Coordinates of N, CA and C in Angstrom, one line a residue:
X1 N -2.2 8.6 19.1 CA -2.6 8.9 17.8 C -3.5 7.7 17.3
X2 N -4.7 8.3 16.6 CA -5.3 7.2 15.9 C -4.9 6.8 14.6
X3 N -4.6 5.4 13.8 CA -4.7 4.9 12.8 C -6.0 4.3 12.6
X4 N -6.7 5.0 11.8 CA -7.8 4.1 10.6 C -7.5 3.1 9.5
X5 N -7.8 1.9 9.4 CA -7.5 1.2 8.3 C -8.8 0.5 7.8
X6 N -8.7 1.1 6.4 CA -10.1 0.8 6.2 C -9.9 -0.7 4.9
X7 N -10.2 -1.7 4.8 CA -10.4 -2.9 3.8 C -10.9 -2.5 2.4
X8 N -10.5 -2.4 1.6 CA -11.3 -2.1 0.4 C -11.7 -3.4 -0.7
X9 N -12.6 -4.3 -1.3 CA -12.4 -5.3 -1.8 C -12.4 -4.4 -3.0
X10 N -11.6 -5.3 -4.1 CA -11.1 -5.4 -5.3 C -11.6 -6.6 -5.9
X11 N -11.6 -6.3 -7.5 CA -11.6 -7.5 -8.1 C -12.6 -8.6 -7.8
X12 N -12.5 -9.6 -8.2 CA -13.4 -10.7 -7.4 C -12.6 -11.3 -5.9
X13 N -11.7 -11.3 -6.0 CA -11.3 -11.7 -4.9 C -10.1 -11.1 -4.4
X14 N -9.8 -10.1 -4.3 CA -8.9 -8.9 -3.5 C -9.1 -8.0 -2.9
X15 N -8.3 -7.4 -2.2 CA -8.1 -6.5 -1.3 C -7.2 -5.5 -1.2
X16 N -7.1 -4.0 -1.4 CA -6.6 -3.2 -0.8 C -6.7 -2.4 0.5
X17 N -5.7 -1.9 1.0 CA -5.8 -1.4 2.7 C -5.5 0.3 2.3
X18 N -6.4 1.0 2.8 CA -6.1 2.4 3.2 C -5.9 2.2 5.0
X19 N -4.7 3.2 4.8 CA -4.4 3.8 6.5 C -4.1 5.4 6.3
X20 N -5.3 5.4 7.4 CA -5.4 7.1 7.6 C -5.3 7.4 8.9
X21 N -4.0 8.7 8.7 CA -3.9 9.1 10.4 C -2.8 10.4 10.6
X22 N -3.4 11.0 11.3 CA -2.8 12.9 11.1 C -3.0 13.4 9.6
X23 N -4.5 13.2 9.2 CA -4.8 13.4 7.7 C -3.8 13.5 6.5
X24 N -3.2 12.3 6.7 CA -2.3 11.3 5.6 C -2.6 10.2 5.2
X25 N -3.0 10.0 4.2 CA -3.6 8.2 3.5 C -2.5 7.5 3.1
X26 N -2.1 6.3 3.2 CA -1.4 5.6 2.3 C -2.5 4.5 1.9
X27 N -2.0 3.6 0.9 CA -2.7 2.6 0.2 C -1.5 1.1 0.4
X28 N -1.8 0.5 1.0 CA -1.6 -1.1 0.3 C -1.5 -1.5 -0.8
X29 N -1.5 -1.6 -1.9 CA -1.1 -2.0 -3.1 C -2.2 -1.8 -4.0
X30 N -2.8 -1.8 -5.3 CA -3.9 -1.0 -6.2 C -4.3 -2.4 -7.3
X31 N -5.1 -3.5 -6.6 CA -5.6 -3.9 -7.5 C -6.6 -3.5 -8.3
X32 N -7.2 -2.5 -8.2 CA -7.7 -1.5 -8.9 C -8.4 0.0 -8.9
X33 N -8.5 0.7 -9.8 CA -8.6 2.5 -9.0 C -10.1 2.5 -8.4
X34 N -11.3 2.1 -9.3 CA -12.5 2.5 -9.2 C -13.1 2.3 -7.3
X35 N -12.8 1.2 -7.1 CA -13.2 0.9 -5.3 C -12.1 2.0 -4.6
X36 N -11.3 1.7 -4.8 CA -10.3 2.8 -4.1 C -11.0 4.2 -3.7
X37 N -11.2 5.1 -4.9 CA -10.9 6.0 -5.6 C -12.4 6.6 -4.6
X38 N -13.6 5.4 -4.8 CA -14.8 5.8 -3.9 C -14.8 5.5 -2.5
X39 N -13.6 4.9 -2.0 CA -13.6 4.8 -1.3 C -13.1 6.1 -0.5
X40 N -12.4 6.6 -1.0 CA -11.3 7.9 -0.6 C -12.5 8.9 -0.5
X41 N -12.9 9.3 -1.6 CA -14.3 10.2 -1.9 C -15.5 10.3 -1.1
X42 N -15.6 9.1 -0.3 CA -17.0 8.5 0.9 C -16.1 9.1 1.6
X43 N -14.9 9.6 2.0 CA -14.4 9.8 3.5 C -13.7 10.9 3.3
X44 N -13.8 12.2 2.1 CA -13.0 12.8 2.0 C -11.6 12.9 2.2
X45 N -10.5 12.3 1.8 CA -9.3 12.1 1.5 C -8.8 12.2 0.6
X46 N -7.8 12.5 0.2 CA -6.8 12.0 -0.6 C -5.7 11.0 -0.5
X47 N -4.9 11.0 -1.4 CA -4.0 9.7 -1.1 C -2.9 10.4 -1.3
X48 N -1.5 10.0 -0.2 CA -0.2 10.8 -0.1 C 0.7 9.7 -0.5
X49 N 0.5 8.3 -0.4 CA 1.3 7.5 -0.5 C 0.5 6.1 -0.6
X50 N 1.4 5.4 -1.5 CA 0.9 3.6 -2.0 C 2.7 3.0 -1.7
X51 N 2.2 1.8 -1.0 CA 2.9 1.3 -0.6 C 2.6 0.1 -1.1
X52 N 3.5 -0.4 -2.0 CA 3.7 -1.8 -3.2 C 4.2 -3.0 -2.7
X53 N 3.7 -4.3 -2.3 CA 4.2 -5.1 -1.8 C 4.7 -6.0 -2.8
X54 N 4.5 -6.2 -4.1 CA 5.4 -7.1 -4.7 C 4.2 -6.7 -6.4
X55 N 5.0 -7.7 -7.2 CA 4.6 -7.2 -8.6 C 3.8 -7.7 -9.5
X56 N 2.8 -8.5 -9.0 CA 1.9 -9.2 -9.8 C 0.9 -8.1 -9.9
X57 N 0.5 -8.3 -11.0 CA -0.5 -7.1 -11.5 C -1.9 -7.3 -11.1
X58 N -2.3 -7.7 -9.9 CA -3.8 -7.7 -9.2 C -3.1 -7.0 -8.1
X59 N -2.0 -6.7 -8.0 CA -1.4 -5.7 -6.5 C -1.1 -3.9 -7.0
X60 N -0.4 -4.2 -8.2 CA -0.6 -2.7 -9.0 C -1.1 -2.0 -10.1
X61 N -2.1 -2.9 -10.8 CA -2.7 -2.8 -11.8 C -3.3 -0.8 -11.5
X62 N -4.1 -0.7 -10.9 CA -4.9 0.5 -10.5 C -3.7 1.7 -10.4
X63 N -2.7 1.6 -10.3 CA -1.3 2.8 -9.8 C -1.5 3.6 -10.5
X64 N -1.1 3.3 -12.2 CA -1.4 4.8 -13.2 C -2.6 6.3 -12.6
X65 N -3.6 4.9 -12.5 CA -5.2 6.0 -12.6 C -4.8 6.8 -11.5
X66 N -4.6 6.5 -10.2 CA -4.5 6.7 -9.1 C -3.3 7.9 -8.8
X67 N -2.0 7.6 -9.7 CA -1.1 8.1 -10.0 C -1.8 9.9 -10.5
X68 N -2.2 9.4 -11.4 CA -2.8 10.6 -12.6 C -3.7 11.2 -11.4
X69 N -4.5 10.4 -11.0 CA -5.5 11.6 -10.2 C -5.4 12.4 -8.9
X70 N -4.1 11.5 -8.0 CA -3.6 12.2 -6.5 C -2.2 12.9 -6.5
X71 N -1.3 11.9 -7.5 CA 0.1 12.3 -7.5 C 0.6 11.4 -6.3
X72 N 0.3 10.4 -5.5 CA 1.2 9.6 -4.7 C 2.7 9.4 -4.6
X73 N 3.2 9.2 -3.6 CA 4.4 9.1 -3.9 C 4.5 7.0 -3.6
X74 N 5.6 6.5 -4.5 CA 5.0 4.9 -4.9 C 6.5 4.6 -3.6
X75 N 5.9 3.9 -3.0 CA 7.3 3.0 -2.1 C 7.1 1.2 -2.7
X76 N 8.1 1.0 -2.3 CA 8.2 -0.3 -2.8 C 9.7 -1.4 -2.7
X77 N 10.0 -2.4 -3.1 CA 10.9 -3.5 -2.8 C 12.3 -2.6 -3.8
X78 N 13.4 -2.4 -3.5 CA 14.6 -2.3 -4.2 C 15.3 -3.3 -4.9
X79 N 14.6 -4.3 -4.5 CA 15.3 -5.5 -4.8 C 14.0 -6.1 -6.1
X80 N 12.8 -5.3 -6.6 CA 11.6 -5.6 -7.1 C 11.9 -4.4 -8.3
X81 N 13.1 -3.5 -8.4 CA 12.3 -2.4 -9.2 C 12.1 -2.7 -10.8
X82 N 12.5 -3.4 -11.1 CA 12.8 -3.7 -12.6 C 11.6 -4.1 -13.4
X83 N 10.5 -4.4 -11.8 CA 9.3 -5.2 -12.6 C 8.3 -4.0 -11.7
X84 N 8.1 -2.9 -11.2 CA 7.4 -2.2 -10.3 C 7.4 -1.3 -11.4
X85 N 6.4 -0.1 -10.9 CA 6.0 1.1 -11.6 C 7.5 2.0 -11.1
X86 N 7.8 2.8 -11.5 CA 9.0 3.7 -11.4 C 8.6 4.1 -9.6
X87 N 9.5 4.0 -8.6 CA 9.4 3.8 -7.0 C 10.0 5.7 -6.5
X88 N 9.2 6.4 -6.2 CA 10.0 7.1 -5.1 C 11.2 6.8 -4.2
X89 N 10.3 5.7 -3.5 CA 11.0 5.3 -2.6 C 11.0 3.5 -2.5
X90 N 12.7 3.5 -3.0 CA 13.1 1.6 -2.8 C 13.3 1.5 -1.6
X91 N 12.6 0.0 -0.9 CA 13.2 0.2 0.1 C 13.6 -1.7 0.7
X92 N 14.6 -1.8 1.5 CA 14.7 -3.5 1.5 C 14.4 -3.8 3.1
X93 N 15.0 -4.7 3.3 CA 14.5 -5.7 4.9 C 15.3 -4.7 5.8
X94 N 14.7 -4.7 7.0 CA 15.2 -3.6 7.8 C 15.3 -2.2 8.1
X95 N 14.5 -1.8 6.2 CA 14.4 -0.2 6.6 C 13.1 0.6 7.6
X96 N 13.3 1.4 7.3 CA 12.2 2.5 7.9 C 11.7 3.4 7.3
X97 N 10.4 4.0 7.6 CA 10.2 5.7 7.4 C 8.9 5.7 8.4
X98 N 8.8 7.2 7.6 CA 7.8 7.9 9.0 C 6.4 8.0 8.1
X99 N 5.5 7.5 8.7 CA 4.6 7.6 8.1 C 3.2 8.1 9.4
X100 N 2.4 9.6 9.0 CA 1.6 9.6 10.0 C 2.0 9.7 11.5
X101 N 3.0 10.2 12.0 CA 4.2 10.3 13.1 C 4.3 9.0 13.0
X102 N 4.1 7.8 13.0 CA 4.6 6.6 13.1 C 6.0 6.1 12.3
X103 N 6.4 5.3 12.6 CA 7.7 4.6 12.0 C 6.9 3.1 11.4
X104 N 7.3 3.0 10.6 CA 6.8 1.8 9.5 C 8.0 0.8 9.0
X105 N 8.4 0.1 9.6 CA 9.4 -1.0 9.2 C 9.4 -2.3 8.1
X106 N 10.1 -2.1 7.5 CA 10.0 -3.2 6.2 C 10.6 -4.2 6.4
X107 N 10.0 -5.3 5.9 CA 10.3 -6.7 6.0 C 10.3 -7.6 4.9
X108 N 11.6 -8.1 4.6 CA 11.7 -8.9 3.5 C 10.8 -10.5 3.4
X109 N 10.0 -10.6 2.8 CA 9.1 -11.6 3.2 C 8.6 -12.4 1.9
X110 N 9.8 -12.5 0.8 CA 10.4 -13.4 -0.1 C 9.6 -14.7 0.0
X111 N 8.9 -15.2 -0.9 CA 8.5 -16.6 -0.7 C 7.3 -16.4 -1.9
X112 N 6.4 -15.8 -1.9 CA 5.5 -16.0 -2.5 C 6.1 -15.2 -4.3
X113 N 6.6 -14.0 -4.2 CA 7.8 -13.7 -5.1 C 8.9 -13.1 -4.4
X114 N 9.9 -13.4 -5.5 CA 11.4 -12.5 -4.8 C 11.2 -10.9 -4.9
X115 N 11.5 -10.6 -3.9 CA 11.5 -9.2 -3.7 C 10.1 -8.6 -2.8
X116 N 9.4 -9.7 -2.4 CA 7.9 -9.5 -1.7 C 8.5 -8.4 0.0
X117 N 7.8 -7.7 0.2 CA 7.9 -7.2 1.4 C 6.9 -7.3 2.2
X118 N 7.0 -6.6 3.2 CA 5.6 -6.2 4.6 C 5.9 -5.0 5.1
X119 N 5.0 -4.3 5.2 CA 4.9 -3.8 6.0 C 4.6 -3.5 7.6
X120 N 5.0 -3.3 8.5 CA 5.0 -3.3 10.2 C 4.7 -1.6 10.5
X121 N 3.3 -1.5 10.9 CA 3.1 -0.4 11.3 C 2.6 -0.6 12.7
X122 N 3.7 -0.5 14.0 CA 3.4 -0.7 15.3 C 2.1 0.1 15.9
X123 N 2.2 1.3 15.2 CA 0.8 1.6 16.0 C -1.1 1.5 15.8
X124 N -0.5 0.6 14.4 CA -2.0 0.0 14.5 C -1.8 -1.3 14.9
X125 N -0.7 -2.0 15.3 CA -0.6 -3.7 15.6 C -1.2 -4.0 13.7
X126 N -0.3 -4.3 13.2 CA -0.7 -4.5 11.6 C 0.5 -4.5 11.0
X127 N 0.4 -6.2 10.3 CA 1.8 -5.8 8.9 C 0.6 -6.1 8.1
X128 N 1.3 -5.3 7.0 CA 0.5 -5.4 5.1 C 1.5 -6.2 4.6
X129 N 1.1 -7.2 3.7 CA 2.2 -8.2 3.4 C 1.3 -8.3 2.2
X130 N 1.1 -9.3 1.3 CA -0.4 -9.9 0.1 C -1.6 -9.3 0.8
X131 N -1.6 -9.4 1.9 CA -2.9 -9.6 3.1 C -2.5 -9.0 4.2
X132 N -3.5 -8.4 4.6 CA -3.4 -7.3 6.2 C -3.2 -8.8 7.1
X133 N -2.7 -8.7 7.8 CA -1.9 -9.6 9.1 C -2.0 -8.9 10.7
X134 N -3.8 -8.7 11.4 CA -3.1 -8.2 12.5 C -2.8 -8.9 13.8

């Protein structure tokens, strides 16, 4: 199976990650909708899923718009919900899901804020943490 992961810059100085694969997008975190949103639109997609790595608002500022216009489902830290957008899916260190046939493992990776996670998606060699890591 192929994963696509495309870089999106944000802001003056950010980044979000789309990963596309068995025509399902998730998103890396939403520092904001407008890059995103053209970015999806250049490649015909939509968006199935945003995956939140912690709660400073240059990581989810863009969710509402994004929200309103695909319907995403939000994953995110369980141990972070109080300060996150309302989560589908909480999730802590050690879980899983299936994303794109792949399995996606979460990692508690606490330090820059409490409740920070990563993402581990084995079949692109890539965690999403603040920053793509491959």
């Amino acid at each position: 199976m192929t994963i696509e992961i495309i870089t999106v810059p944000c802001l003056k100085d950010n980044y979000a990650y789309l990963i596309h694969g068995n025509g399902k997008t998730a998103l890396v975190d939403v520092p904001e909708a407008r890059p995103i949103i053209a970015a999806l639109d250049a490649r015909g997609w939509s968006l199935d899923e945003i995956w939140i790595t912690h709660h400073h608002l240059d990581h989810i500022e863009g969710i509402p718009e994004l929200c309103d216009r695909y319907g995403p489902k939000l994953l995110g830290a369980a141990a972070d919900t109080r300060r996150l957008p309302e989560l589908d899916t909480a999730l802590g260190d050690g879980d899983t899901f299936s994303f794109a046939d792949s399995t996606v493992s979460v990692l508690d990776v606490s330090g820059h804020t409490i409740g920070h996670i990563a993402y581990y998606l084995p079949d692109a060699n890539a965690v999403f943490t603040a920053c793509l890591l491959y």
